[in-house]
mmCIF file of C-alpha atoms and ligand atoms in Angstrom:
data_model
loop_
_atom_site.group_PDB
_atom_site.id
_atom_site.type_symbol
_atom_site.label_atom_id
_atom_site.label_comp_id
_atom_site.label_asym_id
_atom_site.label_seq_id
_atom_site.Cartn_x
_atom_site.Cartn_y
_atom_site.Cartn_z
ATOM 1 C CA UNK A 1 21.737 -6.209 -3.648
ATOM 2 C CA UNK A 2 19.133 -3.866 -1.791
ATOM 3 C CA UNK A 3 15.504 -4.961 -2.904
ATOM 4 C CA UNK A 4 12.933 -2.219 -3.312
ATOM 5 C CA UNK A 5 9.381 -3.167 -4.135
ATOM 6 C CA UNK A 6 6.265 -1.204 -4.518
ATOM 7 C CA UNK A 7 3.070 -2.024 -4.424
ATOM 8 C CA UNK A 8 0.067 0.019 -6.777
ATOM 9 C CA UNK A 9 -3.309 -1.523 -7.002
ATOM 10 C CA UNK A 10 -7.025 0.515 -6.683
ATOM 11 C CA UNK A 11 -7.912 0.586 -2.638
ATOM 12 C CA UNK A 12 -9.181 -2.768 -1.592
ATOM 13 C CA UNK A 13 -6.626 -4.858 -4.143
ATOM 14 C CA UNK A 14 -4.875 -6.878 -0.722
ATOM 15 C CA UNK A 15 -2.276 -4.974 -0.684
ATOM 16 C CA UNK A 16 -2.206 -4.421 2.792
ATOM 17 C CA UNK A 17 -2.754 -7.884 3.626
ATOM 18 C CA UNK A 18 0.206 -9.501 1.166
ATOM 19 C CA UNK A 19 2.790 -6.389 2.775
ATOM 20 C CA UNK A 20 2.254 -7.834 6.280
ATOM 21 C CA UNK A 21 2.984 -11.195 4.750
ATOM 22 C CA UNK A 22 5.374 -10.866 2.771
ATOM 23 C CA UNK A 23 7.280 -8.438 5.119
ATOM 24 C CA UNK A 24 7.413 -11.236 8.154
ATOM 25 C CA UNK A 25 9.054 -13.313 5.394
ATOM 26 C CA UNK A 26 11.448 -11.638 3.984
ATOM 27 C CA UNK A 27 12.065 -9.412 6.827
ATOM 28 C CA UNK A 28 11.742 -6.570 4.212
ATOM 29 C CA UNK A 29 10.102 -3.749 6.662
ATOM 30 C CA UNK A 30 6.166 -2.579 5.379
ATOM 31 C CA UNK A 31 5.959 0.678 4.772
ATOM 32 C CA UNK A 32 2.574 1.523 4.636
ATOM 33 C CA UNK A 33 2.304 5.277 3.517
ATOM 34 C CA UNK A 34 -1.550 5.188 4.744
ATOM 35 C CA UNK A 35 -1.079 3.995 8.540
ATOM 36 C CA UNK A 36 2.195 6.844 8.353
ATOM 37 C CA UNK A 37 -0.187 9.374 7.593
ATOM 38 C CA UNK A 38 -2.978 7.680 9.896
ATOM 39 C CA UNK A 39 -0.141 8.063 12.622
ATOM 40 C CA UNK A 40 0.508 11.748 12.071
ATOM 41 C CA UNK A 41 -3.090 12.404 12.474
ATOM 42 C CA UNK A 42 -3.378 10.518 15.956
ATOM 43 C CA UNK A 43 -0.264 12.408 16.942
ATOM 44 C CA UNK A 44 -2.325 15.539 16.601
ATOM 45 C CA UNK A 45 0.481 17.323 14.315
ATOM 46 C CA UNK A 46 -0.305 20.154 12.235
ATOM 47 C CA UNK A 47 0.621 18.268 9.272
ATOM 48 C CA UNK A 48 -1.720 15.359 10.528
ATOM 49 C CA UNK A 49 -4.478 17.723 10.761
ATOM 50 C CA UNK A 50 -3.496 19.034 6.843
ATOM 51 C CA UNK A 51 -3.606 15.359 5.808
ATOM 52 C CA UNK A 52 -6.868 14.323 7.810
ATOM 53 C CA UNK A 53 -8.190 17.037 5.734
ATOM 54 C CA UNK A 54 -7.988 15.413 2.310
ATOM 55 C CA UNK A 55 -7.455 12.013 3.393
ATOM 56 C CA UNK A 56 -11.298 11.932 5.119
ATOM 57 C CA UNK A 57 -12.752 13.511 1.531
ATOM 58 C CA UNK A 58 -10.758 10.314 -0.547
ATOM 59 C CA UNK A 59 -8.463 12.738 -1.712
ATOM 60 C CA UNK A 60 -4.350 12.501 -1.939
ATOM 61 C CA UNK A 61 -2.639 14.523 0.493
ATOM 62 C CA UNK A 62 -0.073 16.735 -0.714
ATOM 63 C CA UNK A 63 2.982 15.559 -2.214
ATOM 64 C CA UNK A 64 5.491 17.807 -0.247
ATOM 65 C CA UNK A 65 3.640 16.421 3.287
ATOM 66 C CA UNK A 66 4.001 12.776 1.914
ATOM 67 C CA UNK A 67 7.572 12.522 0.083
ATOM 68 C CA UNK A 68 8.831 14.163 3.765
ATOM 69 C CA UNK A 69 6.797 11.573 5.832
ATOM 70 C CA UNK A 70 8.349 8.853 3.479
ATOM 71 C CA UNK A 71 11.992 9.993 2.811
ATOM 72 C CA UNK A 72 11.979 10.047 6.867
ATOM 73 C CA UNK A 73 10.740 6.324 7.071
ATOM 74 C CA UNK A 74 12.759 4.889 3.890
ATOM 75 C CA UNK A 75 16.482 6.741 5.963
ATOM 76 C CA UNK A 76 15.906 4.629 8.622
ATOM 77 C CA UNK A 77 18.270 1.554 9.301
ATOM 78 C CA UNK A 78 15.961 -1.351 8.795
ATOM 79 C CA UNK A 79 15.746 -0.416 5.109
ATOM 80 C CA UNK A 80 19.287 -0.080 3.946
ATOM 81 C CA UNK A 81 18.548 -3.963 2.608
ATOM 82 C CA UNK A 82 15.447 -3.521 1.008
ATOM 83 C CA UNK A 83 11.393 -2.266 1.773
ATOM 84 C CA UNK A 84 8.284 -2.699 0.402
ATOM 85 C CA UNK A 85 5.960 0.351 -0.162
ATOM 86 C CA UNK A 86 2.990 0.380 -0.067
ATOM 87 C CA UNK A 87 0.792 2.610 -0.986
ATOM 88 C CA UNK A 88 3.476 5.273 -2.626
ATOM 89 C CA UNK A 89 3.774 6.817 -4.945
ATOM 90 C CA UNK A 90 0.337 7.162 -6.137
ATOM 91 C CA UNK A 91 1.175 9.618 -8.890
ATOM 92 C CA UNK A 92 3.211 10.266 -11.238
ATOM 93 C CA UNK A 93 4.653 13.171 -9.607
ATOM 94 C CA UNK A 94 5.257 11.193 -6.668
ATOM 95 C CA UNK A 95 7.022 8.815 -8.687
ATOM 96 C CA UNK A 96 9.067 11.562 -9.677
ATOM 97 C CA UNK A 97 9.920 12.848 -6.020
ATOM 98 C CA UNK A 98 10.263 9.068 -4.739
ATOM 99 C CA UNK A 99 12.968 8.806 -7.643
ATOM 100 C CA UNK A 100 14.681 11.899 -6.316
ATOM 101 C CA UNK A 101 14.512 10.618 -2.736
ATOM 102 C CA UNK A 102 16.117 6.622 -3.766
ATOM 103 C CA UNK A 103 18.888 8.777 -5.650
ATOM 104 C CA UNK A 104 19.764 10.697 -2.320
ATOM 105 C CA UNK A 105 19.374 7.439 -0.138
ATOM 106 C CA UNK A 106 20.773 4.779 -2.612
ATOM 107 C CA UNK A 107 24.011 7.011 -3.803
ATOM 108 C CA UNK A 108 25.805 3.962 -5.794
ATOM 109 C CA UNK A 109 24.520 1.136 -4.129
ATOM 110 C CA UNK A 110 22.821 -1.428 -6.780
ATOM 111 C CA UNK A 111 19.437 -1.953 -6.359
ATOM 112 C CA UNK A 112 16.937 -4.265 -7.331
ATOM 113 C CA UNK A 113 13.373 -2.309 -8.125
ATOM 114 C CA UNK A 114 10.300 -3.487 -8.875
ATOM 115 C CA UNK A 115 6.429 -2.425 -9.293
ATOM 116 C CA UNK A 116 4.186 -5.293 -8.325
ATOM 117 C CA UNK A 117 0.711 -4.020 -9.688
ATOM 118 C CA UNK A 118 -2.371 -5.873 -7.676
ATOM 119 C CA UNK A 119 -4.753 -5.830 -10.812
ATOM 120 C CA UNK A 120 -8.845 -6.711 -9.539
ATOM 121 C CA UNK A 121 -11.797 -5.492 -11.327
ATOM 122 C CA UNK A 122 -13.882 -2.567 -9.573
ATOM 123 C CA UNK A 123 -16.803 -4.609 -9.115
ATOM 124 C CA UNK A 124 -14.883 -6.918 -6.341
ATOM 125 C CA UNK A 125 -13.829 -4.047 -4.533
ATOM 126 C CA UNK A 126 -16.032 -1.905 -3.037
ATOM 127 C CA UNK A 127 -17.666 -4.726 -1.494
ATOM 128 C CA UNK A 128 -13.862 -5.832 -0.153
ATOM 129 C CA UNK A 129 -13.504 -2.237 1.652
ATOM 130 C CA UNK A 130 -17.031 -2.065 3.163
ATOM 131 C CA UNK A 131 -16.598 -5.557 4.881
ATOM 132 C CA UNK A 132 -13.183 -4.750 5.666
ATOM 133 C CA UNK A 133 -11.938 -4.885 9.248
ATOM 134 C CA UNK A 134 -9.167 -4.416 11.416
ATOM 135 C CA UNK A 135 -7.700 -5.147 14.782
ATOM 136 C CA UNK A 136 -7.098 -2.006 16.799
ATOM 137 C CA UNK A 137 -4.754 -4.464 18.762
ATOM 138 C CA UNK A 138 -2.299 -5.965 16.331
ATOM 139 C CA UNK A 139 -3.152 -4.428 13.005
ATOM 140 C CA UNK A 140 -4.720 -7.898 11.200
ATOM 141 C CA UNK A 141 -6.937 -7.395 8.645
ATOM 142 C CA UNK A 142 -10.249 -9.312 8.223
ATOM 143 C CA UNK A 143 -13.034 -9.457 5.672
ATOM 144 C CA UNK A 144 -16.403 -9.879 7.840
ATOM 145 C CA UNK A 145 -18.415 -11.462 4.486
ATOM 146 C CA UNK A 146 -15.869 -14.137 3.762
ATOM 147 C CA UNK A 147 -14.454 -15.163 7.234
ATOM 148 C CA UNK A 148 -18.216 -15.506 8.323
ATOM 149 C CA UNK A 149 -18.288 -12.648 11.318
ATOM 150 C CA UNK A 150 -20.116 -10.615 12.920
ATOM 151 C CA UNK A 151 -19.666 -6.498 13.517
ATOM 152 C CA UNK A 152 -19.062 -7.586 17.255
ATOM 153 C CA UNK A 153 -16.507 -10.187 17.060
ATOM 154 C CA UNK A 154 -13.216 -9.941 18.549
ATOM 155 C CA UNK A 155 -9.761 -10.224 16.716
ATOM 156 C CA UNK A 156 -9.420 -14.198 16.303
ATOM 157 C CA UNK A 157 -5.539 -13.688 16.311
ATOM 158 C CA UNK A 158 -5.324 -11.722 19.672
ATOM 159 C CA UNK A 159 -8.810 -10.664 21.212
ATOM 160 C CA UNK A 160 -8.709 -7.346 20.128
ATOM 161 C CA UNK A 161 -11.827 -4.953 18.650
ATOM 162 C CA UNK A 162 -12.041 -4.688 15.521
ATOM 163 C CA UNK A 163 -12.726 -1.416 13.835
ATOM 164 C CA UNK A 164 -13.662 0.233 10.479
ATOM 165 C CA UNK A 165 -11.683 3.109 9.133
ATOM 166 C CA UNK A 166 -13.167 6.221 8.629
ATOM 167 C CA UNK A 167 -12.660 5.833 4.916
ATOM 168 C CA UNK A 168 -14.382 2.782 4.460
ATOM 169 C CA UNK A 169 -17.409 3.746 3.931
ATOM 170 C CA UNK A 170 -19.193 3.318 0.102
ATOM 171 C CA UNK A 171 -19.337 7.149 -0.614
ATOM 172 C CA UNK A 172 -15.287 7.557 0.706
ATOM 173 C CA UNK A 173 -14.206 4.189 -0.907
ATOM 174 C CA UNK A 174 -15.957 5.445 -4.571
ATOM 175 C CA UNK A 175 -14.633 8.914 -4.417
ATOM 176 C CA UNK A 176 -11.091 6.888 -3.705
ATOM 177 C CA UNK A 177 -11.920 5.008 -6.770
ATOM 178 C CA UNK A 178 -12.110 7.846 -9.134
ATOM 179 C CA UNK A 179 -8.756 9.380 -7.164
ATOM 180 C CA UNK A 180 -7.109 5.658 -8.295
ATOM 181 C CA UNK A 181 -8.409 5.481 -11.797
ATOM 182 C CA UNK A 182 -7.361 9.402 -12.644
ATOM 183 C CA UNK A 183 -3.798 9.687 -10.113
ATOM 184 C CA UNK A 184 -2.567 5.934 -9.639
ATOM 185 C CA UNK A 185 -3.484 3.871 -12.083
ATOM 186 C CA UNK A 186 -1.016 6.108 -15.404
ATOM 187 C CA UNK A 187 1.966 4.799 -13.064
ATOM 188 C CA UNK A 188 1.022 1.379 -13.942
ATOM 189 C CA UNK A 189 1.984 2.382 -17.717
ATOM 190 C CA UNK A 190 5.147 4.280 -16.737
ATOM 191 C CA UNK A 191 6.968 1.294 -14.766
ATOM 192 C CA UNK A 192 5.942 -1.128 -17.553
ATOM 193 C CA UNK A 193 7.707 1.755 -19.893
ATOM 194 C CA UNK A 194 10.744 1.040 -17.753
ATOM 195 C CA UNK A 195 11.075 -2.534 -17.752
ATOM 196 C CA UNK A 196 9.666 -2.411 -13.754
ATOM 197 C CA UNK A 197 6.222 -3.821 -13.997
ATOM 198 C CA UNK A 198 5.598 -7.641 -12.369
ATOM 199 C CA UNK A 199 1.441 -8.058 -13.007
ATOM 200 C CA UNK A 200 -0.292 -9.670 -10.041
ATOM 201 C CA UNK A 201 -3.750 -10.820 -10.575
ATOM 202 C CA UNK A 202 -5.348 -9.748 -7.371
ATOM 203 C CA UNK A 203 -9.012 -11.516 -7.557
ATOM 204 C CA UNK A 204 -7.343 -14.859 -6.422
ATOM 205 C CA UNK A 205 -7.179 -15.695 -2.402
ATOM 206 C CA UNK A 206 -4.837 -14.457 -0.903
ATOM 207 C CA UNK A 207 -3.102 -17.787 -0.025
ATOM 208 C CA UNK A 208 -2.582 -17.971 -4.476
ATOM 209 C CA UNK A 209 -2.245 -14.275 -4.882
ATOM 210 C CA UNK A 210 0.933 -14.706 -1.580
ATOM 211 C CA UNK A 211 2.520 -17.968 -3.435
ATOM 212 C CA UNK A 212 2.336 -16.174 -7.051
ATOM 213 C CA UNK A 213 3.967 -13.012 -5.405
ATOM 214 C CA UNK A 214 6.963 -15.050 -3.453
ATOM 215 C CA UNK A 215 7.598 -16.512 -6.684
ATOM 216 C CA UNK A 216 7.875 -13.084 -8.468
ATOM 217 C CA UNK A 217 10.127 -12.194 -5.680
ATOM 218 C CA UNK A 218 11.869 -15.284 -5.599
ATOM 219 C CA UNK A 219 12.445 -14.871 -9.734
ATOM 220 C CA UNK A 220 13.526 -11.218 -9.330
ATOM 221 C CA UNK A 221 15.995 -12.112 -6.348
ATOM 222 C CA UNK A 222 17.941 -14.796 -8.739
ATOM 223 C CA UNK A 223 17.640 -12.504 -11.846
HETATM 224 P P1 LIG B 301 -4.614 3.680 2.302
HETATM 225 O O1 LIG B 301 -4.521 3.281 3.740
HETATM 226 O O2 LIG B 301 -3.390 3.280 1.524
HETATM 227 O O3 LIG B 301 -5.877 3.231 1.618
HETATM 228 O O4 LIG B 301 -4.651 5.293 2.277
HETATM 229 C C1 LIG B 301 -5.681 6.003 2.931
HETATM 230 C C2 LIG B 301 -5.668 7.442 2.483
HETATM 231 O O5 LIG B 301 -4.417 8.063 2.859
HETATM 232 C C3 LIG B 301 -5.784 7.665 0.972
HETATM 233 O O6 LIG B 301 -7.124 7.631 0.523
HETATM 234 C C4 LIG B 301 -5.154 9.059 0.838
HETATM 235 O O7 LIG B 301 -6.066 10.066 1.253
HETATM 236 C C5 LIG B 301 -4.019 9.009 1.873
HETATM 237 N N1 LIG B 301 -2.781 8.525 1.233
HETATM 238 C C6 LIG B 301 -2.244 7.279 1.308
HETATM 239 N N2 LIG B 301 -1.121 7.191 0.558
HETATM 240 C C7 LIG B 301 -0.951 8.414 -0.001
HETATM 241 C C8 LIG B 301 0.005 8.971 -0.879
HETATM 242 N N3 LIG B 301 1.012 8.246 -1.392
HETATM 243 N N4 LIG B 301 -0.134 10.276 -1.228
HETATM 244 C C9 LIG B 301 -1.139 11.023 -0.758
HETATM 245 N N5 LIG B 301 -2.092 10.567 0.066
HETATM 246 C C10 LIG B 301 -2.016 9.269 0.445
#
């Protein structure tokens, strides 16, 4: 049975950092609607340049841009068994159009769906995003306050540089805050209205917060 998982939690949850995981494991390719849209912008496209436009004020970028970006990536071959989103939908009326898009793709096929929602309080968070690092090089992600290092340090995984996204910053990461709290967080009500919801407390490590979420998955593959 094809396994579809997505991922909703306020920026800053781990999200990111349990896809990467979890997708090596499984095999399950990330689809990280963030670095899709971060990739249309390097490419220079006029739709990169619409997105870059809300995306660098916290906002969401519009649903048309996004659903086309994702029904693109979720049509390719490596999915027909199963993904894990990340990162979409982020509103209800993206729920809605990534509904219409799994009916086109899925036909018949039965599927296995599930919303894993990374629940943290606020106060953890913004101080998760401003010390939050990756590696130009091979995409890790790093925290610079709990791995102990510096601004200057190299990727310990392959020597890369590490860099700070543009939205990072306190006055981006609040402003994505209030986008979370008013656009994402309702969808967390609507997929426990359909039976979908698997809660994941997301202010553990991420070693606990990897084993509780393998054993969700493991419990929803046998199910
Ligand atoms: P992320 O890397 O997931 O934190 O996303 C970075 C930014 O990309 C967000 O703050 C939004 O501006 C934009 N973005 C990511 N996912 C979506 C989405 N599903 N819909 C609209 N915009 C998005």
């Amino acid at each position: 049975m094809k396994q579809e998982y997505i991922f909703i939690g306020p920026p800053g949850s781990g999200k990111g950092t349990q896809t990467i995981m979890l997708s090596k494991e499984t095999g399950f390719p990330h689809i990280d609607t963030g670095s899709l849209l971060r990739e249309e912008i390097a490419s220079g496209s006029e739709e990169g340049k619409i997105a870059d436009s809300f995306i660098s004020k916290g906002q969401l970028a519009p649903i048309e841009l996004v659903a086309k970006i994702i029904k693109n990536r979720l049509n390719k071959n490596d999915c027909k068994n199963g993904f894990i989103l990340d990162g979409y939908p982020r509103s209800t009326e993206q729920a809605e159009a990534l509904d219409k898009i799994l009916e086109e793709l899925d036909g018949n096929n039965q599927v296995n769906f599930k919303a894993f929602y990374f629940d943290v309080s606020e106060d953890k968070l913004i101080e998760r995003l401003v010390n939050r690092r990756s590696c130009s090089n091979c995409g890790a992600i790093f925290n610079l306050k709990t791995m102990n290092m510096k601004e200057t340090d190299k990727c310990p995984k392959c020597g890369g540089n590490l860099i700070r996204r543009n939205d990072d910053t306190e006055d981006v990461a609040k402003k994505r805050f209030d986008t979370y709290f008013s656009q994402t967080a309702p969808l967390v009500d609507l997929y426990r209205n359909r039976g979908k919801l698997v809660r994941i407390d997301a202010s553990l490590s991420i070693d606990e917060i990897h084993k509780n979420l393998t054993g969700a998955i493991k419990e929803n593959v046998n199910s």
